[in-house]
Structure formats: C-alpha cells, structure tokens
C-alpha positions as MATLAB code, in Angstrom:
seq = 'XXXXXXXXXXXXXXXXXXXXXXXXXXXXXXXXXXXXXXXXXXXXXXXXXXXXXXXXXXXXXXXXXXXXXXXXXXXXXXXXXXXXXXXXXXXXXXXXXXXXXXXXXXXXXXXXXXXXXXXXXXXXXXXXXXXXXXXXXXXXXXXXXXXXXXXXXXXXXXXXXXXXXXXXXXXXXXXXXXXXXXXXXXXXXXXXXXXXXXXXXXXXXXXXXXXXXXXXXXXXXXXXXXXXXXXXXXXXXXXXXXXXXXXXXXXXXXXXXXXXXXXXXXXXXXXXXXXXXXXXXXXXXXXXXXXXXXXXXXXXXXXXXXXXXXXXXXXXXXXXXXXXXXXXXXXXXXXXXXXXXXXXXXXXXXXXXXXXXXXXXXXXXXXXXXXXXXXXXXXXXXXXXXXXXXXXXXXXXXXXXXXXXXXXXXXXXXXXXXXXXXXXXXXXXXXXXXXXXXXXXXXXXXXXXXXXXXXXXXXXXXXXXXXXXXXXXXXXXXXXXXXXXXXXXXXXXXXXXXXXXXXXXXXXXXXXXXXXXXXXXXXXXXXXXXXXXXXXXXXXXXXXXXXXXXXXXXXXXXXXXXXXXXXXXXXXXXXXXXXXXXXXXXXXXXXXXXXXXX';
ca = [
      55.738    3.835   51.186;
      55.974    2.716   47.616;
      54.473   -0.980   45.996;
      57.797   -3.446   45.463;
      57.148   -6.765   43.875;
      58.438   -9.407   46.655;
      61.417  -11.706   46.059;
      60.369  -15.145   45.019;
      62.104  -16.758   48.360;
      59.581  -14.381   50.676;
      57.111  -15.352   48.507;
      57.021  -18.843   48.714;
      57.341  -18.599   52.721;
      54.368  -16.522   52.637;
      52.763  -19.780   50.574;
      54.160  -21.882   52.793;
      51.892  -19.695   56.002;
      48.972  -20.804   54.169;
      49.763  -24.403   53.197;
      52.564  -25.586   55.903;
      51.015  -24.846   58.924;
      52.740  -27.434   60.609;
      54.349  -30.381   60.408;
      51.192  -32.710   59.695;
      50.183  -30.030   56.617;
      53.434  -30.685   55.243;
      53.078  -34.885   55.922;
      49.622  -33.963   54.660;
      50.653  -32.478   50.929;
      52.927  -35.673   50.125;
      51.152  -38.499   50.736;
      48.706  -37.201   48.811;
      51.443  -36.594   46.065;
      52.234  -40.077   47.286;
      48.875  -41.278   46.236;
      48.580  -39.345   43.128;
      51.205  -40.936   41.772;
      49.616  -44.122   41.672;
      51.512  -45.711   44.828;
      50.052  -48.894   46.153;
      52.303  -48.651   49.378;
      53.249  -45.848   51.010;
      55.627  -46.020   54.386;
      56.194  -42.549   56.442;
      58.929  -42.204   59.207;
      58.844  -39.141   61.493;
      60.918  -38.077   64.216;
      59.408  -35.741   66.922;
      56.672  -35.248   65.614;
      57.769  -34.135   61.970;
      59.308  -31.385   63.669;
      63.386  -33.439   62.810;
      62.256  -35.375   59.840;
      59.278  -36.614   57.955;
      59.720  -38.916   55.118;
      57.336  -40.524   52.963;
      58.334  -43.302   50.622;
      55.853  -44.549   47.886;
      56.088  -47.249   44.974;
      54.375  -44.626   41.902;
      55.230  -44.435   38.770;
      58.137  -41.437   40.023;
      59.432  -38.173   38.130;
      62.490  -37.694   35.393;
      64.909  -35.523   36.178;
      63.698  -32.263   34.617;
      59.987  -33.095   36.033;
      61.611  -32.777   39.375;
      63.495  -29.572   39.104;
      60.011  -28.223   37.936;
      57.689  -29.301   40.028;
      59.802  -27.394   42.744;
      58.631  -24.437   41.040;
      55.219  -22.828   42.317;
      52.239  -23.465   39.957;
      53.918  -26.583   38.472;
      52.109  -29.414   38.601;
      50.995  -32.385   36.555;
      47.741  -32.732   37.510;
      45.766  -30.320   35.613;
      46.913  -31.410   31.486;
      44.021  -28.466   30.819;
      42.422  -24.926   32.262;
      39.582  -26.978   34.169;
      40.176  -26.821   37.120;
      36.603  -27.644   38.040;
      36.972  -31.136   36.938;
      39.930  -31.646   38.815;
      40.018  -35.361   39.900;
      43.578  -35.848   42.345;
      43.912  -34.725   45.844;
      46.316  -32.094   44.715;
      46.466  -29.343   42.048;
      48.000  -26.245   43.327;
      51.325  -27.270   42.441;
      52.296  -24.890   46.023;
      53.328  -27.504   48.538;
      57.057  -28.553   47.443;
      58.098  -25.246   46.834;
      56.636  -23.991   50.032;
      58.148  -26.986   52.276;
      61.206  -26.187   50.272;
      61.554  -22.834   51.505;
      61.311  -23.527   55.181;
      63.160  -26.757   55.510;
      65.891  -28.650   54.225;
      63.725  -30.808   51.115;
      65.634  -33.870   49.405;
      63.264  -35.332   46.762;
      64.487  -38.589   45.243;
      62.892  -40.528   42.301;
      62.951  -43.340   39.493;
      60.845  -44.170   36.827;
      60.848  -47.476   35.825;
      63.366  -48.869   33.416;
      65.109  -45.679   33.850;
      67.712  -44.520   36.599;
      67.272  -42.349   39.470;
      68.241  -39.104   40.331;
      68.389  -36.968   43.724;
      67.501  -33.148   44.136;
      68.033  -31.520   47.703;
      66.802  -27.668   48.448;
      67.966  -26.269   51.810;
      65.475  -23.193   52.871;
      64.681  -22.065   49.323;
      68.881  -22.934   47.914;
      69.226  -25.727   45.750;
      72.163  -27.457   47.376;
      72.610  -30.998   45.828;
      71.741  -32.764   42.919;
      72.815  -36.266   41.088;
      72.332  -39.996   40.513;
      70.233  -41.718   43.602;
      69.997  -45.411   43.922;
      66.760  -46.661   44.895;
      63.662  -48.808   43.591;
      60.975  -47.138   41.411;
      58.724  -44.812   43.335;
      59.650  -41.745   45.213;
      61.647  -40.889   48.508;
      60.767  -37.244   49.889;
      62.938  -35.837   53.281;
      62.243  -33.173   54.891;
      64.362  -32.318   57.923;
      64.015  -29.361   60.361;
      60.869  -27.901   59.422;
      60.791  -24.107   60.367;
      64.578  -24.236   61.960;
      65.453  -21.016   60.117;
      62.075  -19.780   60.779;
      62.101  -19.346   64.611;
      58.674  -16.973   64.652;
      57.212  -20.073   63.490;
      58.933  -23.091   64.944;
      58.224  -21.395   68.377;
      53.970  -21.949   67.803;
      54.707  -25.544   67.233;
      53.287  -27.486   69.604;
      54.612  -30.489   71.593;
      56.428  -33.384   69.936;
      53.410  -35.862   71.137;
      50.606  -33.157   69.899;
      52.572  -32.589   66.506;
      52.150  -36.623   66.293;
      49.135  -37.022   67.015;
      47.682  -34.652   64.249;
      50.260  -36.186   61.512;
      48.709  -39.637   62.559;
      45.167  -38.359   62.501;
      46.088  -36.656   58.666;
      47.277  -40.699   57.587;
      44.506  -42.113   59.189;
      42.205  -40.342   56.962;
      43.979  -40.696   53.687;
      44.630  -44.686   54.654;
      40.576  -44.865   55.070;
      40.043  -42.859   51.717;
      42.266  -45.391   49.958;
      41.804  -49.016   51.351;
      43.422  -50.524   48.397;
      46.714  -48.828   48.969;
      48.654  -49.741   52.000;
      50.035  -47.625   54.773;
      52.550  -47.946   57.517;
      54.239  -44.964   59.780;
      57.150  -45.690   62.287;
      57.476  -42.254   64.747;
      61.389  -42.219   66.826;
      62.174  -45.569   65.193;
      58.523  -47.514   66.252;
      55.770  -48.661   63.819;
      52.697  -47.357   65.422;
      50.299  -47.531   62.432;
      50.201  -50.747   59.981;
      47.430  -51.460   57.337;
      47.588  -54.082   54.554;
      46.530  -53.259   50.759;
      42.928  -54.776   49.353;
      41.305  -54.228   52.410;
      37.094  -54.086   52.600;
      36.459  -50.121   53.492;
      34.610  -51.420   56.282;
      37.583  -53.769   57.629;
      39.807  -50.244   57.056;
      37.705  -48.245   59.133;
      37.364  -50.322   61.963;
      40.898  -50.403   62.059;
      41.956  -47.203   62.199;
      39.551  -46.458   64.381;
      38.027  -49.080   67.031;
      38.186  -52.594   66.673;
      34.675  -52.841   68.386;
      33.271  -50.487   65.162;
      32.569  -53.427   63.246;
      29.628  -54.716   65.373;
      28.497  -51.963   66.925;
      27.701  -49.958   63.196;
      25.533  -50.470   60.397;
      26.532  -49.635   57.134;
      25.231  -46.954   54.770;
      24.384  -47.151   50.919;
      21.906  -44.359   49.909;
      21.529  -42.595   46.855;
      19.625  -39.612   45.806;
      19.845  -38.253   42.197;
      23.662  -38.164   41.480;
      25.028  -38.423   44.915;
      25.987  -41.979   46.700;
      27.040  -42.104   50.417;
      28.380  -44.543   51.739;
      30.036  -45.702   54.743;
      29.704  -47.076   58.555;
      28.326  -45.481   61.010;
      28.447  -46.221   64.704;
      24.995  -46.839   67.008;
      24.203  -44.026   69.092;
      25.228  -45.952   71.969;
      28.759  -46.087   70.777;
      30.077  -42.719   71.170;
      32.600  -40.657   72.169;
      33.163  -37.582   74.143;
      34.727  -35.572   71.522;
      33.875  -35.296   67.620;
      37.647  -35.959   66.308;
      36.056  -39.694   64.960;
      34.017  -38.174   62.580;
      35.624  -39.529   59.201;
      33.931  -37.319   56.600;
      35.447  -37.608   52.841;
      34.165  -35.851   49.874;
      35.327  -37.570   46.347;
      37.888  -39.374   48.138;
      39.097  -36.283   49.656;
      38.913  -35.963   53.484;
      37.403  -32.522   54.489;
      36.493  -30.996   57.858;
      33.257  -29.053   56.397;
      31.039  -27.389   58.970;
      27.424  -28.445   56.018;
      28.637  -32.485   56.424;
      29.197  -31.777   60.380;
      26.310  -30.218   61.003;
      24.282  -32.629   59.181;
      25.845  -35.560   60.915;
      24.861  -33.543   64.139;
      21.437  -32.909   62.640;
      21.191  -37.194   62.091;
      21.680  -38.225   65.586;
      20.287  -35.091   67.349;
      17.231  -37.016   69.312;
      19.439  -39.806   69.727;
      22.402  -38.542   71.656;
      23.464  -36.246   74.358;
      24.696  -32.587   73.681;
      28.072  -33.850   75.403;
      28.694  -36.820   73.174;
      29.879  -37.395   69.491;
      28.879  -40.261   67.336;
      31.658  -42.324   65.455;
      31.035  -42.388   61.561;
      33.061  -42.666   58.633;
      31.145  -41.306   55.471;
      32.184  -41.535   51.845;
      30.067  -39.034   49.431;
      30.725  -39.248   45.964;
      29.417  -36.179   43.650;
      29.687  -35.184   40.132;
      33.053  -32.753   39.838;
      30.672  -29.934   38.574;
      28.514  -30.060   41.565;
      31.730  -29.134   44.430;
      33.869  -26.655   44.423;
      37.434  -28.111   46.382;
      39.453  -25.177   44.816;
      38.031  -22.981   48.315;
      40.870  -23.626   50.411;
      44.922  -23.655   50.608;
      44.718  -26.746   52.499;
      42.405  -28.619   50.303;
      40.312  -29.156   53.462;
      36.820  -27.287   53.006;
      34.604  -27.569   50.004;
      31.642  -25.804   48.615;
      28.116  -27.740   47.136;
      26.564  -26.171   44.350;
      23.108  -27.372   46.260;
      24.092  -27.518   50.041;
      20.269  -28.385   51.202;
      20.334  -31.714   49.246;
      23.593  -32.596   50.683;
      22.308  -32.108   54.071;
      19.319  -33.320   53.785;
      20.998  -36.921   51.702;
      23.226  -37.376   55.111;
      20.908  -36.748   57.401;
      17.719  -39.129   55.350;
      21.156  -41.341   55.048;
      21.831  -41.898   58.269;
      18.304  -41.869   60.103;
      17.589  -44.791   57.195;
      20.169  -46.934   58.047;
      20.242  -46.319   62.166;
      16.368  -46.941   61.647;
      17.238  -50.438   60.417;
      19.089  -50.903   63.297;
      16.068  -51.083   65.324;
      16.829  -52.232   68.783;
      20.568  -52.553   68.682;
      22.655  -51.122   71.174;
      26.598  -51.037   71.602;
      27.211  -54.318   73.470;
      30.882  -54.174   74.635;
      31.409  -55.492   78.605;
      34.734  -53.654   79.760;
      37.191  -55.005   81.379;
      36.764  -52.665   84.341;
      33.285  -53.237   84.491;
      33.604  -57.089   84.373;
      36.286  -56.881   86.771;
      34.153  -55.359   89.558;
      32.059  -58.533   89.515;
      34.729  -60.356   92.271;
      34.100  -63.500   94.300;
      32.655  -62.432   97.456;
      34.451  -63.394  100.907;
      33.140  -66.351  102.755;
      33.429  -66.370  105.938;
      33.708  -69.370  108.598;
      30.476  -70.091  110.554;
      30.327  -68.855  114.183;
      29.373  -71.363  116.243;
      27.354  -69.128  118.338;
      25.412  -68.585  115.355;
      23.747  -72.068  115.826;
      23.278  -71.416  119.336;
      19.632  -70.501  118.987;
      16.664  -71.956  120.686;
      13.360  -72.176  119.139;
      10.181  -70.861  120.715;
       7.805  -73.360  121.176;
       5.695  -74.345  118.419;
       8.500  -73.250  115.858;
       8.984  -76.279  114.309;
       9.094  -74.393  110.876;
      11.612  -72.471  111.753;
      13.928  -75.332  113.846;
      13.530  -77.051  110.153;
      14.786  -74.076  108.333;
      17.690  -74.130  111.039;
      18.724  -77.510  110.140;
      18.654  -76.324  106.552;
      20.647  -73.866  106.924;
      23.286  -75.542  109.156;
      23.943  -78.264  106.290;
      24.734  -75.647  104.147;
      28.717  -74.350  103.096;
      27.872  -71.267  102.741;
      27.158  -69.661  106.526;
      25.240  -66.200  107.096;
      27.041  -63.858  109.222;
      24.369  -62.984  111.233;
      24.854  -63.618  114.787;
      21.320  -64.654  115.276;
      18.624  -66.457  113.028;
      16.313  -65.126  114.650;
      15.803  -62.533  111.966;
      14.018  -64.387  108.692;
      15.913  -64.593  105.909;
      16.014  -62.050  103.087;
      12.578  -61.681  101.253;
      12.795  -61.241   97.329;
       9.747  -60.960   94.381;
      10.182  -64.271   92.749;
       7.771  -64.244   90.520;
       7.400  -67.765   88.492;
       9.086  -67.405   85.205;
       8.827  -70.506   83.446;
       8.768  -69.671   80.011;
      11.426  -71.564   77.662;
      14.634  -69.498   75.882;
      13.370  -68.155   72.781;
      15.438  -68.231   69.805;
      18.078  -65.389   69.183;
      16.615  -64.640   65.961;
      13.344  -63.975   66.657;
      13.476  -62.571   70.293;
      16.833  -61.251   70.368;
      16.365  -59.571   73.963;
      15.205  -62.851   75.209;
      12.565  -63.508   77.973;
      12.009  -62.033   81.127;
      13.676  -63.805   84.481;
      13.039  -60.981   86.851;
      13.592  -57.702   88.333;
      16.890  -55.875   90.103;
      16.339  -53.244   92.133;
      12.838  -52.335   91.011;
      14.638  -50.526   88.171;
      16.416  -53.209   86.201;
      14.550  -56.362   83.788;
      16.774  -59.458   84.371;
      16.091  -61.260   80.682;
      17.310  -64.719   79.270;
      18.456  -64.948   76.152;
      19.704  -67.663   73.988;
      23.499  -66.362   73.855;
      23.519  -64.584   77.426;
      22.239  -62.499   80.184;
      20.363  -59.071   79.044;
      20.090  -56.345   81.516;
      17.253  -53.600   80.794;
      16.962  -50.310   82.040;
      12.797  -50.208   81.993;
      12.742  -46.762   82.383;
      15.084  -45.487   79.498;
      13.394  -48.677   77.609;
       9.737  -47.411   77.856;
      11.106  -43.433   77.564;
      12.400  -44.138   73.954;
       9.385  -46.301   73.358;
       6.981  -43.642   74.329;
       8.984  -40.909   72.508;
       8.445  -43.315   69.136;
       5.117  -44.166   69.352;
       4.430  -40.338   70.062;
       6.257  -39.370   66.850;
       4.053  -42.197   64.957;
       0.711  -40.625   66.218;
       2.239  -37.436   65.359;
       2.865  -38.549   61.881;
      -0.959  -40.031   61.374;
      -2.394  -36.293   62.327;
      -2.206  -35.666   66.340;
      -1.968  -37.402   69.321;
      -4.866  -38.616   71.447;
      -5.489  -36.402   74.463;
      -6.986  -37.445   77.722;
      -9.327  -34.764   79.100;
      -8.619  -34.434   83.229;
     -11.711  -34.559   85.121;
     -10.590  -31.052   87.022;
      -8.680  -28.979   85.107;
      -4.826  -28.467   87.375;
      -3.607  -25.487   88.225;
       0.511  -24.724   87.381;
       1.917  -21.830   88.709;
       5.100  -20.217   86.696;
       6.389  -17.185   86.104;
       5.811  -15.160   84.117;
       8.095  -15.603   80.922;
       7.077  -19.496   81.595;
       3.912  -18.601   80.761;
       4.395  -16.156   77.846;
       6.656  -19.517   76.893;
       4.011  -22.081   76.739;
       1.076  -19.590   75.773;
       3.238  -18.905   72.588;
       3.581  -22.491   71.716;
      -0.200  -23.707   72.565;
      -0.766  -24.771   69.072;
       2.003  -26.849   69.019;
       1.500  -28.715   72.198;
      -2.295  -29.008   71.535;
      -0.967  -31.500   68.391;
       0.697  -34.005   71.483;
      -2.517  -33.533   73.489;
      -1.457  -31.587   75.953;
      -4.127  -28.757   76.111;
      -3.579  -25.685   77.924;
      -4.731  -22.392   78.858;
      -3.750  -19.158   80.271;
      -5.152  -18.651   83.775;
      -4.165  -15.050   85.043;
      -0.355  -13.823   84.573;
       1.218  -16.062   86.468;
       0.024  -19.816   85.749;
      -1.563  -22.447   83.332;
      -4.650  -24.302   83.358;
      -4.539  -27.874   82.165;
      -6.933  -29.478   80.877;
      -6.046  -32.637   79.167;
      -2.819  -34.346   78.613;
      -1.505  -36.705   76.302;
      -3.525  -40.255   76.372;
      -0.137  -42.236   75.762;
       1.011  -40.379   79.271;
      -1.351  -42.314   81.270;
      -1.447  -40.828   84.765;
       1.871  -38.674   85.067;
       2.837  -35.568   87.083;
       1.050  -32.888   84.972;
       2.652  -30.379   86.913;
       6.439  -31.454   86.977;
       4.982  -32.417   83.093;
       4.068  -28.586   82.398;
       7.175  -26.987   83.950;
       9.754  -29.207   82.472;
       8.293  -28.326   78.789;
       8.491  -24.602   79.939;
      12.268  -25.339   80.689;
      12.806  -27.092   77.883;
      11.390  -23.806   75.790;
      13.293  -21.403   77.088;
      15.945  -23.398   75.912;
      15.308  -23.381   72.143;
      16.749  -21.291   69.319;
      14.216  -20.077   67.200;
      16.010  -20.974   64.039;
      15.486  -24.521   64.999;
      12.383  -26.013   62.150;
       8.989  -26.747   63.729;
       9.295  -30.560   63.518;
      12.808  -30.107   65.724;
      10.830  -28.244   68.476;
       7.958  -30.910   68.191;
      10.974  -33.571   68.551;
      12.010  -31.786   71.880;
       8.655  -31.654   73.286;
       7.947  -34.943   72.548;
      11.211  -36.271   74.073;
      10.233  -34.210   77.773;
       6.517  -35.847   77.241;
       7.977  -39.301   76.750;
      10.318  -39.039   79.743;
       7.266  -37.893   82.384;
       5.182  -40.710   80.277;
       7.295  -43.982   80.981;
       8.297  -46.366   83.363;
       9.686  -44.900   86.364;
      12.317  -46.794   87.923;
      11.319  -48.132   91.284;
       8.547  -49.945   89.953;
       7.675  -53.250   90.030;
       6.793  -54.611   86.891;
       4.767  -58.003   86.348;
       6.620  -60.810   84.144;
       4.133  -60.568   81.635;
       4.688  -56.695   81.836;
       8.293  -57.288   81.321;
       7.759  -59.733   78.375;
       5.647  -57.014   76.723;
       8.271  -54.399   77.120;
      10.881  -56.410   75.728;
       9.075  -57.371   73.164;
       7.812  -53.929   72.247;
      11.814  -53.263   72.106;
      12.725  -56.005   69.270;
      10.252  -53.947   66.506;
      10.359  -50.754   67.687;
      13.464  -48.194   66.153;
      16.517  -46.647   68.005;
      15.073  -48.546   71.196;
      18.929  -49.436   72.227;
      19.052  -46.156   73.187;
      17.095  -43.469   75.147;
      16.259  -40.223   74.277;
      19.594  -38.612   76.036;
      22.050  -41.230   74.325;
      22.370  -43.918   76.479;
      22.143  -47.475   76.419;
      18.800  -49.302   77.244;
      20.078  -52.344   77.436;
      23.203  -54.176   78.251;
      23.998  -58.194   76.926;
      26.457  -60.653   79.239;
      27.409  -63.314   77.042;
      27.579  -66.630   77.868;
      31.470  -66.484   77.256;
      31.766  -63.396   79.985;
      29.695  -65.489   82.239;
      31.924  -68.237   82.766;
      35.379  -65.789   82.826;
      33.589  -64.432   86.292;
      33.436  -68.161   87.533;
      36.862  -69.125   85.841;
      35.082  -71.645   83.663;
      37.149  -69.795   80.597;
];
C-alpha cells in the first residue's frame, strides 16, 4: 500500500482524538480561550452534559473578522508573537482546539471588539456554513451543538449525560480556582448549578468550590525554596475523603493532573492518613517558564520539571511545615446525623409496685435513699429497688475552665467507657479517644528520640522467646540494625523464632510478643524502594500503637490532664497514626440544639 498525504478534514478529526476527548475537553479548550482573552466573567450553559450544546460566553477583548476565520485554521493562534515556545505564558498555544471541535460538531463563534461591530462565523463538521454581522456586547459567544453526531464510533463511548456533567463541572471548577479574580457561572438543562463572584480571596474560592467546612478545617501554605513559591490550603488529615478527585493541583496557573505533584502530596500525608483515604488540598506552584516543560501533552494536562526531586521534595517540606503548625488541630465538624442520634430518651410513668418495697431491718440508709428517689420525676424502671443503683468512677474534678487560648482541649471532667476523656473546655464539650491520643503521641516522641541519635531501650530481665516462621524471621533478622535504633533488640534463636532482649523504654510494659509479630507483618509488607527513614516511620508507627494507652483503661484525672496537655504542644496530635480523629469538640451552640435551647 502506497504513503497518501490525508485530507485536511480527516486530519483535523484525527486532532480532534487527541484534544476532544469529550465533551468537558472541548468546554475545557474555551474557557481557557475564554480566559486568555482577558475575560473577567465568563458564563457556560450546557445541555446534557455538553453532549446538545456547550456555550461559553466571556467579556475579552474579542477577535476581528479575519482573526476569526484564521484562528479556525490549525496552528493559528495568537498566543505565541515569537518561536519560544518555552516561555509560553497562556493556558493555550497549540492553536488545535477550534479547528478540531469544528470538525466534529456544528461550531458558531461570535465576536466584537470594542468600538467596532460584530460579526458571526458558523462551521458545521469541518463546512463553513454561515457567516455575517452578529449583534452582541464586546467579548465572545462560542456554540457548539451536537458534539460527535456525525461521528457515531465516537459519540457511542460517551458516557452518561450526568457523568459527562460532572467532569465538565470538575474542568470549571479548576480553572474558576486558578483565576479567583475572574468570575464564573454554569447553568446545565436551564439550572445554575455553579456561581462564583469576581475579586474573591483564593482561599474564599477554594472553599467554595469545594467544601464550605475547608476554611476551618485547613491551614494555609506559603513556602519558598530558591525560585519556586507554593502556595495554597490544605485540609487537616482528619478532613478527608475517600477518593483523591479533591486534589486541586495547578502549575503556573495551569491545572494539571501530574503523577510527581500526586505522589508528593501522597508522600506529605503518608504517616498521617489511611491507605483508603485522600486528603483535600488545593496547591498553587509558581516556577520560572524555563524550569517546566507544559508543551508534553495534547491536553495541556501533564507537565515536565527540569529538576523533579526539588519539586517533590518543596511539596512535601511544604506541606509537613505547615500541617506541623497545625499542631493539635483536628477536623471539628458535628454532622447532622451524628447529632441527630443524640434523642430525648422515653420516660416512662412510675409503677406503683415499684415503691412497694419493704426495708430489712436496720436499712435505714437505704429506706432514706427510697424516699429520695420517690420525690424524684424521673422514675427507674426497675421493678424492685432492691438492686443499688448504678455505680460510676466519679472522680473529683474541680479544677476551673481554662482559657481557650492557652488550653484549647480544655480540662479533664471524666472518663466514658474506660476508652473515652470527657474534657471541659471554654467553648464546649471535647471528647478524646486516649488511645489514638497517646498512639500519635508515642509515635512523635519516638521520631524526636530518633532524630537526637536512638531511642532508649529497656533491657528485659529474661530475654522472651517469639516463635515465627520462617520468612518472619529472615524478615526481622534482615532489619536488626534498624530496629536496634528504636530499642528494640533482637536476636536469632534457631530457624524458627526470635529472642528479645530489650524493647523500647518509651513502650513501658507492652506485649513484646504481639509487639515482635506485628513488626514482622508490617515488613513483609514493604516495598523495598521505599527510603530508610519511610521504613523507620512504619516501624515506629506499629511500636507506638503496642506502646500507648489501651482503651479499657482507667485513667486518673491528673493522668487525663497530662495527656491533654501533652496534646496542645505536641504536632499532628488531632490525628492518629491511621488517619483518624483523636479528638472530637461539641460546642456550646450544638449543646443547647439537643435540649432545644437554640
């Protein structure tokens, strides 16, 4: 078969494969022409999906006649006045997309400069159909209608109307939070669904295109290195999500989906999350032109760093910074469900053979607890009172609210379920969970030791016995060295166990063998590319878990105090080491909504 040069229509639908890959690419390409153009408001109207019509309507400074005809030509574009491509500063510069929409759906492009008349241009599938004067105000008016109708191998891998949606929303989410000063709005099958005003705060934008709740459960990041800024919110660990589609990464202004920023933001929360959950962030990097490539992709949606490991390693430093100086927040955001299970309980009426109980002699205790208890409203249901009343640890607790700002987590009232630190604060109720409290607190005071040389070990006046298997014990024999700098000392004892012979001081008096087998767990579990100090992070996390508070214990109130104060100055303590919240705040305000005060 002989070479034939292809026919500029097929052409441009092979372009349009690689740029249009569905509606949202196409919504994609012209709001960005949208904002290149130097729109401060930009409105988009769909109907199902994009799939019937997407048009986006912007107030820019708009095209002359001629400039129109030839930007539907491919390579034409105004963005690049020279050859340097590298210092390319717009979202676009291919000068594909309009020709490429324009040759698989009908594309009506009108536009006015100012002081000057407008002028309408339509292209049906690659024909130029229309053409003449257009009333409207300056700015620019792009339609395209049935996107792939003459193109049925492609229209049928469209997805749903509702899924073709939701990615054109997600594509104007991420421009709108690039661009706070310009203002978006999108109406889908005649409804607004997305509003945002002009001059917004980047931080006010984010929130709002993502979770109103953002805003106080982030912290912000400003941290520069060299030429690069990032900047940015970024959520607490304990605000997450159960997928990764809120992770708002933009390069230049530019959103990408890059697998370096990903994996860095991954690399950032890592001890602070569970493999199953996502954090919410929304990072801005800025970079000098000649340091990225963005010409790597049709799409515009991947980029390349000229130094990739100080990219990384500026998000990751970045983000660890900033979540440090968090210190013991965690996301504090009652739900409605959860509030709502807290319902007034059923009283019911006394039975009067309750109160027909006669006292041994000598009772007289008890016949005046009787008469206390018959004066009262509220009535037990037993049908005897001859069983005591309930028995609960009230230890005295008489120490006065401290102030919010210095003892945020308050003081300690009691104990719930020998698991749970009932706490006072000045603004509300604060629930602890003393065992993923002291887990995180262990885990951080390891990882200080660790950073002053080695851990303290605690030599075990007879050396234990674990037996593994095998491969267990080629595990942990392997990795000795490592575990001797958390001072956990072991040795091989024959092929199928471990002798111990000290453990880690901060441990106290933990189950060295449940201790010993969860590590070897934990090491068949690691990939060998991870770096040394993200092993020694994993073994320190399973120490820290066997080293803390077990739930089921009762603590003193003093022993309470001292853990929540321990909590206050010590980092990431809102959290445990698998991601979830340590503790939990009832504000005053939530309070009185249970007893209908509000």
């Amino acid at each position: 078969m002989s070479i034939r040069r292809l026919p500029e229509h097929l052409v441009n639908r092979i372009a349009a494969g690689e740029v249009v890959e569905r509606p949202a690419s196409a919504l994609k390409e012209l709001v960005e022409n949208a904002i290149d153009a130097g729109a401060l408001r930009i409105a988009v109207r769909l109907a199902a999906g994009g799939t019937e019509l997407i048009e986006v309507i912007d107030d820019g400074c708009g095209m002359a006649p001629p400039d129109m005809a030839l930007a539907l030509e491919r390579h034409a574009t105004s963005k690049l006045p020279d050859d340097a491509i590298e210092a390319v500063a717009t979202l676009g510069f291919r000068g594909e997309a309009l020709p490429s929409i324009a040759s698989v759906a009908r594309l009506t492009i009108e536009s006015r400069i100012r002081g000057a008349d407008g002028w309408a241009l339509t292209v049906d599938n690659g024909d130029r159909v229309a053409e003449g004067p257009a009333a409207l105000p300056p700015g620019t008016r792009v339609r395209v209608e049935q996107l792939f109708a003459r193109v049925p191998a492609r229209r049928k891998f469209l997805r749903s109307a509702r899924a073709e949606y939701g990615a054109s929303i997600d594509v104007v989410k991420r421009l709108a939070m690039a661009r706070p000063d310009i203002g978006f709005s999108v109406e889908h099958d005649g409804r607004r669904t997305l509003s945002v005003q002009a001059g917004e705060t980047r931080p006010e934008r984010v929130a709002g295109l993502t979770d109103r709740d953002l805003a106080g459960n982030s912290v912000a990041i400003d941290f520069t290195r060299e030429s690069l800024v990032l900047g940015g919110v970024a959520g607490l660990p304990t605000f997450n999500r159960g997928v990764a589609d809120h992770q708002y990464l933009f390069v230049n202004g530019r959103p990408v989906k890059d697998r370096l920023l990903v994996g860095a933001v991954r690399g950032a929360y890592a001890e602070m999350l569970a493999r199953d959950r996502h954090p919410v962030v929304a990072l801005f990097l800025e970079i000098p032109a000649d340091q990225v490539d963005v010409n790597v992709h049709p799409a515009k949606t991947e980029v390349r760093f000229r130094d990739p490991a100080l990219v990384r390693g500026m998000i990751v430093s970045g983000l660890r910074r900033a979540l440090d100086d968090a210190g013991h927040r965690s996301a504090q955001r009652p739900s409605e469900a959860a509030l709502g299970m807290w319902q007034p309980g059923q009283v019911s009426a006394p039975d009067p053979e309750a109160f027909a109980w006669s006292a041994p002699a000598g009772s007289a205790a008890q016949q005046d607890e009787l008469r206390h208890y018959s004066g009262l409203a509220l009535h037990d249901r037993r049908q005897t009172f001859l069983t005591p009343p309930p028995l609960a640890r009230a230890e005295a607790a008489y120490a006065p609210v401290p102030q919010t700002i210095d003892f945020p987590l308050g003081v300690a009232r009691g104990q719930v379920a020998k698991t749970y630190i009932v706490a006072e604060a000045e603004d509300g109720l604060v629930l602890v969970d003393q065992h993923a409290a002291h887990e995180r607190l262990v885990l951080e005071r390891m990882r200080r030791a660790m950073q002053g040389g080695s851990i303290a070990s605690q030599a075990l006046l007879l050396p234990e016995v674990v037996e593994l298997d095998e491969p267990a014990c080629d595990r942990l024999e392997a990795r000795i060295g490592e575990l001797t700098q958390f001072g956990l000392e072991l040795e091989r004892f024959g092929p199928r166990a471990m002798l111990v012979r000290a453990t880690p001081a901060a441990l106290g008096q933990g189950d060295v063998h449940g201790l010993v087998t969860d590590l070897a767990d934990e090491l068949a579990s690691f990939d060998e590319a991870l770096s040394l100090k993200e092993r020694l992070d994993h073994v320190a996390s399973t120490m820290a878990c066997h080293g803390s508070v077990r739930a089921g214990r009762i603590l003193s109130v003093t022993e309470m105090n001292a853990l929540l104060r321990e909590m206050e100055v010590t980092p990431h303590s809102g959290q445990c080491n698998h991601g979830r919240p340590t503790w939990v705040k009832l504000a005053h305000g939530d309070i009185e909504k249970l007893f209908g005060r509000k």
